[in-house]
XYZ file of C-alpha atoms in Angstrom:
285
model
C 2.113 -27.744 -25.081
C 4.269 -26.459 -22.028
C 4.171 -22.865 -20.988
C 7.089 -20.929 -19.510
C 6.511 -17.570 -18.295
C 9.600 -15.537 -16.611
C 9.552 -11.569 -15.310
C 12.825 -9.865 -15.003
C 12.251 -5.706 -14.117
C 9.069 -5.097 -15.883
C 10.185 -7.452 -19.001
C 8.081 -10.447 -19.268
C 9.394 -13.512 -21.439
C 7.228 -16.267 -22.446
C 8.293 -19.444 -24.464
C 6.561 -22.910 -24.954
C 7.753 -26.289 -25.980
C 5.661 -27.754 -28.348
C 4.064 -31.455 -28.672
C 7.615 -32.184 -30.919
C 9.179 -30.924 -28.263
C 10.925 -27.756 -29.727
C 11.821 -24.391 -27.880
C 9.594 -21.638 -29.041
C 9.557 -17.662 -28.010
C 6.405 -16.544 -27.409
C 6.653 -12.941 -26.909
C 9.607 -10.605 -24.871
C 8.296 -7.271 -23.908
C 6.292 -5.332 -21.379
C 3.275 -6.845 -21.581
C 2.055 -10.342 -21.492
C 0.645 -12.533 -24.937
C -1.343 -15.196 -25.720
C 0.286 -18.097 -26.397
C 0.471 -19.191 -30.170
C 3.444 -22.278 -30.855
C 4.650 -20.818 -33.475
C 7.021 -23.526 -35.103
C 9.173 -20.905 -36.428
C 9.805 -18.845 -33.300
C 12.978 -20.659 -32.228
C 14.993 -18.589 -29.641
C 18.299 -19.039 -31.947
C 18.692 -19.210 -35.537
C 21.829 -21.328 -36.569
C 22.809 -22.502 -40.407
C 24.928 -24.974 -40.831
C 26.560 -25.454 -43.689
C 25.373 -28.568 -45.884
C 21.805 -27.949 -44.253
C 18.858 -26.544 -46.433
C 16.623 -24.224 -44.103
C 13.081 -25.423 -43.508
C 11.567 -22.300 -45.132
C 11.359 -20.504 -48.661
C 13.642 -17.856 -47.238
C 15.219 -15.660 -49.607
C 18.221 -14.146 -48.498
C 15.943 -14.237 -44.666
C 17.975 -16.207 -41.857
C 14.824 -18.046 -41.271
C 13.747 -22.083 -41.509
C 15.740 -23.643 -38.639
C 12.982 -25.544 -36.347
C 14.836 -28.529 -35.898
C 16.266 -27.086 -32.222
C 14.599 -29.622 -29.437
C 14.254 -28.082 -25.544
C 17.095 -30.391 -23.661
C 17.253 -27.745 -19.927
C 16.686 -24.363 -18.258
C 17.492 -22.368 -15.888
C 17.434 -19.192 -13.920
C 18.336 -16.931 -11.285
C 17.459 -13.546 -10.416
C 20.110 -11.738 -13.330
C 19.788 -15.014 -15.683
C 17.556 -17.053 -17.800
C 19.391 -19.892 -19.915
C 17.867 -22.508 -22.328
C 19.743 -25.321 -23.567
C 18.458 -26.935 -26.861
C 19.870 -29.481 -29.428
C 19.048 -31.114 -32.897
C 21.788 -34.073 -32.185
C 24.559 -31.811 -34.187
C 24.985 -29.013 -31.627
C 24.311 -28.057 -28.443
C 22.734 -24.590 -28.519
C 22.679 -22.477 -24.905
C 20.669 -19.707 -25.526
C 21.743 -16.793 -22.453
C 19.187 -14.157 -21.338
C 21.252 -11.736 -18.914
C 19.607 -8.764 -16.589
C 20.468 -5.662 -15.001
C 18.641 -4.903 -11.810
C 15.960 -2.234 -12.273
C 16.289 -2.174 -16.128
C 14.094 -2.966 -18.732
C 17.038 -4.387 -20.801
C 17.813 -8.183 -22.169
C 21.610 -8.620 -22.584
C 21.081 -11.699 -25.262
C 24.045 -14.122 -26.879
C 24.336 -17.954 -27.358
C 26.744 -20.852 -27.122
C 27.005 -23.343 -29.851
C 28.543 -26.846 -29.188
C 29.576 -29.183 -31.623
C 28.114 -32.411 -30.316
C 28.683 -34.430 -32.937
C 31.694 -36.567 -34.153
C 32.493 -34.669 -37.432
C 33.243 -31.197 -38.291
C 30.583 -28.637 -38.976
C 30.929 -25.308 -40.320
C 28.886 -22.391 -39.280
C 27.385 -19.993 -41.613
C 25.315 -17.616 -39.615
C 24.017 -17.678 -35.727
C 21.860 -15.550 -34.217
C 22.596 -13.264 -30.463
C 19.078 -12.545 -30.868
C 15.424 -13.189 -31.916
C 12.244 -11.715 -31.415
C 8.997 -12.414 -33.150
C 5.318 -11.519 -33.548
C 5.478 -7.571 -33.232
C 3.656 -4.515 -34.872
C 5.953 -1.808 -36.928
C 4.576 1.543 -36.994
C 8.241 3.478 -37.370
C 11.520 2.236 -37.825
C 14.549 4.367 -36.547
C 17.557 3.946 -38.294
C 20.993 5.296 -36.794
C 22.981 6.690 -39.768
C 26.806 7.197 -39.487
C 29.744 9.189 -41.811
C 32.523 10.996 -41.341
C 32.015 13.956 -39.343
C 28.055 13.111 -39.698
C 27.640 10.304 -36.956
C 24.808 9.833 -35.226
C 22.148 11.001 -37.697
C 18.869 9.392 -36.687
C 16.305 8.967 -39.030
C 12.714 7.529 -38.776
C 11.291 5.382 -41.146
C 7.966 4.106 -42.471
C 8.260 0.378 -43.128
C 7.005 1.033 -46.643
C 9.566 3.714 -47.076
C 11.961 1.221 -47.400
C 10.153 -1.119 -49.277
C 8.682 -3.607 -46.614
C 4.844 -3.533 -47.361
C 2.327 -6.219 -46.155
C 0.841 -7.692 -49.179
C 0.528 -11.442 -48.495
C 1.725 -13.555 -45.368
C 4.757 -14.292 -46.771
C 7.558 -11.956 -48.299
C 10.812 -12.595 -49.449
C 11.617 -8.361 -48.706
C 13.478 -7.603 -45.500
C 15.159 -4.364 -44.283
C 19.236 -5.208 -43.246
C 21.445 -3.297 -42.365
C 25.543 -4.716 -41.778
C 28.768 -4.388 -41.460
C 32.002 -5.860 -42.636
C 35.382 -5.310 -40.876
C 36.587 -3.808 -37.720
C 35.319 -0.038 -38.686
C 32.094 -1.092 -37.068
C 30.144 2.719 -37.528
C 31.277 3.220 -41.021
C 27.996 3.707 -42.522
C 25.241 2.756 -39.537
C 25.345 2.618 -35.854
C 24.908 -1.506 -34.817
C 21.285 0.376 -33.349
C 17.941 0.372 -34.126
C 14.338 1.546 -33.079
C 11.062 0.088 -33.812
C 8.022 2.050 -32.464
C 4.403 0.976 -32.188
C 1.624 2.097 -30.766
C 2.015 0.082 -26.991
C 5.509 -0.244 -27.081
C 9.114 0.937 -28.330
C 12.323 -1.897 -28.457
C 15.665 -0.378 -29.060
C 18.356 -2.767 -29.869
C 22.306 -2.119 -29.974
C 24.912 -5.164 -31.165
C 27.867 -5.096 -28.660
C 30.910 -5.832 -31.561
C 33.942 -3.697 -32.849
C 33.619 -6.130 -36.108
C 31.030 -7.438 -38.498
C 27.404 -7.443 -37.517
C 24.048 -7.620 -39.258
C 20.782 -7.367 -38.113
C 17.746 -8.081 -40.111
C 13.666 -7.388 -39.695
C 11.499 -9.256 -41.592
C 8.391 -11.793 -41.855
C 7.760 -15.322 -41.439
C 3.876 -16.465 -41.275
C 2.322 -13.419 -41.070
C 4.342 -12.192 -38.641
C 6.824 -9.723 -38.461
C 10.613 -10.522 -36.512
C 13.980 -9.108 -35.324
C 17.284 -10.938 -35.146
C 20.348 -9.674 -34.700
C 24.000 -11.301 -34.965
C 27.819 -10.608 -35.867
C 29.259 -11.594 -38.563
C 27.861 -14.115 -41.255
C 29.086 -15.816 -44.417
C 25.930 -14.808 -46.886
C 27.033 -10.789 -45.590
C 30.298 -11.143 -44.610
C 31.871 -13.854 -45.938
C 32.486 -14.933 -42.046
C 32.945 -19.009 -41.933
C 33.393 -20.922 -38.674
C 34.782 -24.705 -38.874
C 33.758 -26.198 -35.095
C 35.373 -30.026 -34.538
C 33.570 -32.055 -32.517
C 33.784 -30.950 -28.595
C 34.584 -27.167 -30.093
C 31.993 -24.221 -28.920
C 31.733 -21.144 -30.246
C 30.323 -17.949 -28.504
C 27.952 -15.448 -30.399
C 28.841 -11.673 -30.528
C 26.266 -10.161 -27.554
C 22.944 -8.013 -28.434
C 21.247 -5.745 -25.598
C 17.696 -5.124 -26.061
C 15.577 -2.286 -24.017
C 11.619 -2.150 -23.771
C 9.289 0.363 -23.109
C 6.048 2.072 -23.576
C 7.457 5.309 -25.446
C 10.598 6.391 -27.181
C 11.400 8.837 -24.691
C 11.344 5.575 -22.226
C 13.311 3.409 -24.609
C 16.112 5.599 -24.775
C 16.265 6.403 -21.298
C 16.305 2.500 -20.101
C 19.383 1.885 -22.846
C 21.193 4.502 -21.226
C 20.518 3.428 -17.704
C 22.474 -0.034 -19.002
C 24.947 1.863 -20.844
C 26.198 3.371 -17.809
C 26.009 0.220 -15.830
C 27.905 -1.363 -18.473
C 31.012 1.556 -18.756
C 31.061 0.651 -15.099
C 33.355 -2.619 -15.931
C 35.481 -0.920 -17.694
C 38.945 -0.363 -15.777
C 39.659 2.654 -18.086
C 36.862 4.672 -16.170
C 38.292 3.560 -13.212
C 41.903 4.545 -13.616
C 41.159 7.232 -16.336
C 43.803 7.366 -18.403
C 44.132 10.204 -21.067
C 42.025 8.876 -24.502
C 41.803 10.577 -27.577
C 39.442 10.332 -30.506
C 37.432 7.281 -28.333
C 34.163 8.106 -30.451
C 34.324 4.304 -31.557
């Protein structure tokens, strides 16, 4: 088995490619793991449709090991992995921000075969293999937005009985209201470290936390067809870009919020608006 350990601004990511040669996360976060090659840790989650996932999933977008390690690379604001199971090309982007403990996380899905393929569900995002103490949930309603609320997993019905479950806590939305009910946002704390996620879409998104050997994950995506009813037909040579995910780490919650904010204002930065600001009205979206 082939270690690959990477540091960007206090985050350390470590993957491995396994004797079959697939592309497996270790851990993301502030603190270095032991290694484990978990077959089920892929970086990216695609179904496909026609293709039964390699798992007794329930309505979990789990069971797609099938992804082999094909490249990498990296520079000082980038990590990229390239993997492929012979149908499509998968490039898996990591992005950076300097002095922030955020991931800025999408992927790229080729069509490298010579028939059509239709795409049921991809992944911006995985992570794998971390303890839930609380859950913070991000509730939204007219003229009630914003309405945090923290969460015992087994307040919401995710206990840990067995090593397997079929129970996961998703939230989603469908259409182009994107805060109708929930804020694309989300908060687990533990007792070493807090991970705040946000989904970057105006649309449909879903994100989903759940188990898969004992072991507890995160992914996070736009739209799908099992939630959405979202269906993408790729010929062969066509690509197709995933919705993107930013994901902040640290030690505490105060922490958490305060690195998501640092890359929130980096990220308002690129937007001409601020730059020639216009008048805008009602821009709470």
């Amino acid at each position: 088995m082939r270690h690959l350990e990477f540091c960007k601004n206090g985050i350390y990511l470590q993957f491995c490619i396994d004797d079959e040669n697939r592309l497996l996360i270790n851990h993301i976060g502030t603190e270095k793991e032991k290694f484990t090659g978990n077959k089920f840790f892929t970086p990216a989650e695609v179904f496909i449709t026609g293709e039964n996932p390699n798992d007794h999933h329930g309505a979990k977008h789990t069971g797609n090991n099938l992804l082999k390690y094909e490249s990498h690379y990296e520079n000082e604001n980038k990590l990229v992995f390239v993997m492929n199971n012979g149908k499509i090309r998968v490039t898996q982007h990591y992005d950076f921000c300097d002095d922030v403990k955020v991931v800025r996380s999408y992927a790229v899905i080729e069509n490298i075969s010579n028939e059509k393929i239709g795409l049921e569900y991809v992944s911006s995002f995985c992570l794998y293999g971390f303890e839930i103490e609380k859950l913070w949930l991000c509730h939204n309603a007219w003229c009630r937005e914003l309405q945090w609320h923290v969460y015992l997993p087994q307040d919401l019905g995710y206990s840990h009985i067995n090593d397997f479950s079929t129970k996961r806590i998703a939230v989603s939305n469908t259409g182009t209201w994107s805060t109708k009910e929930h804020m694309p946002m989300g908060i687990i704390e533990n007792e070493s470290e807090c991970i705040f996620w946000q989904i970057e879409n105006n649309g449909s998104w879903n994100f989903e936390i759940s188990d898969i050997q004992d072991q507890n994950y995160l992914k996070l995506s736009g739209p799908s067809e099992q939630e959405n009813g979202w269906w993408k037909e790729l010929n062969p040579g066509d690509t197709f870009e995933t919705v993107k995910a930013a994901i902040s780490f640290e030690k505490n919650i105060n922490g958490v919020f305060g690195e998501m904010t640092k890359y929130r204002r980096i990220l308002a930065c690129r937007n001409e608006n601020d730059m020639d600001l216009p008048v805008i009205f009602n821009d709470y979206m």
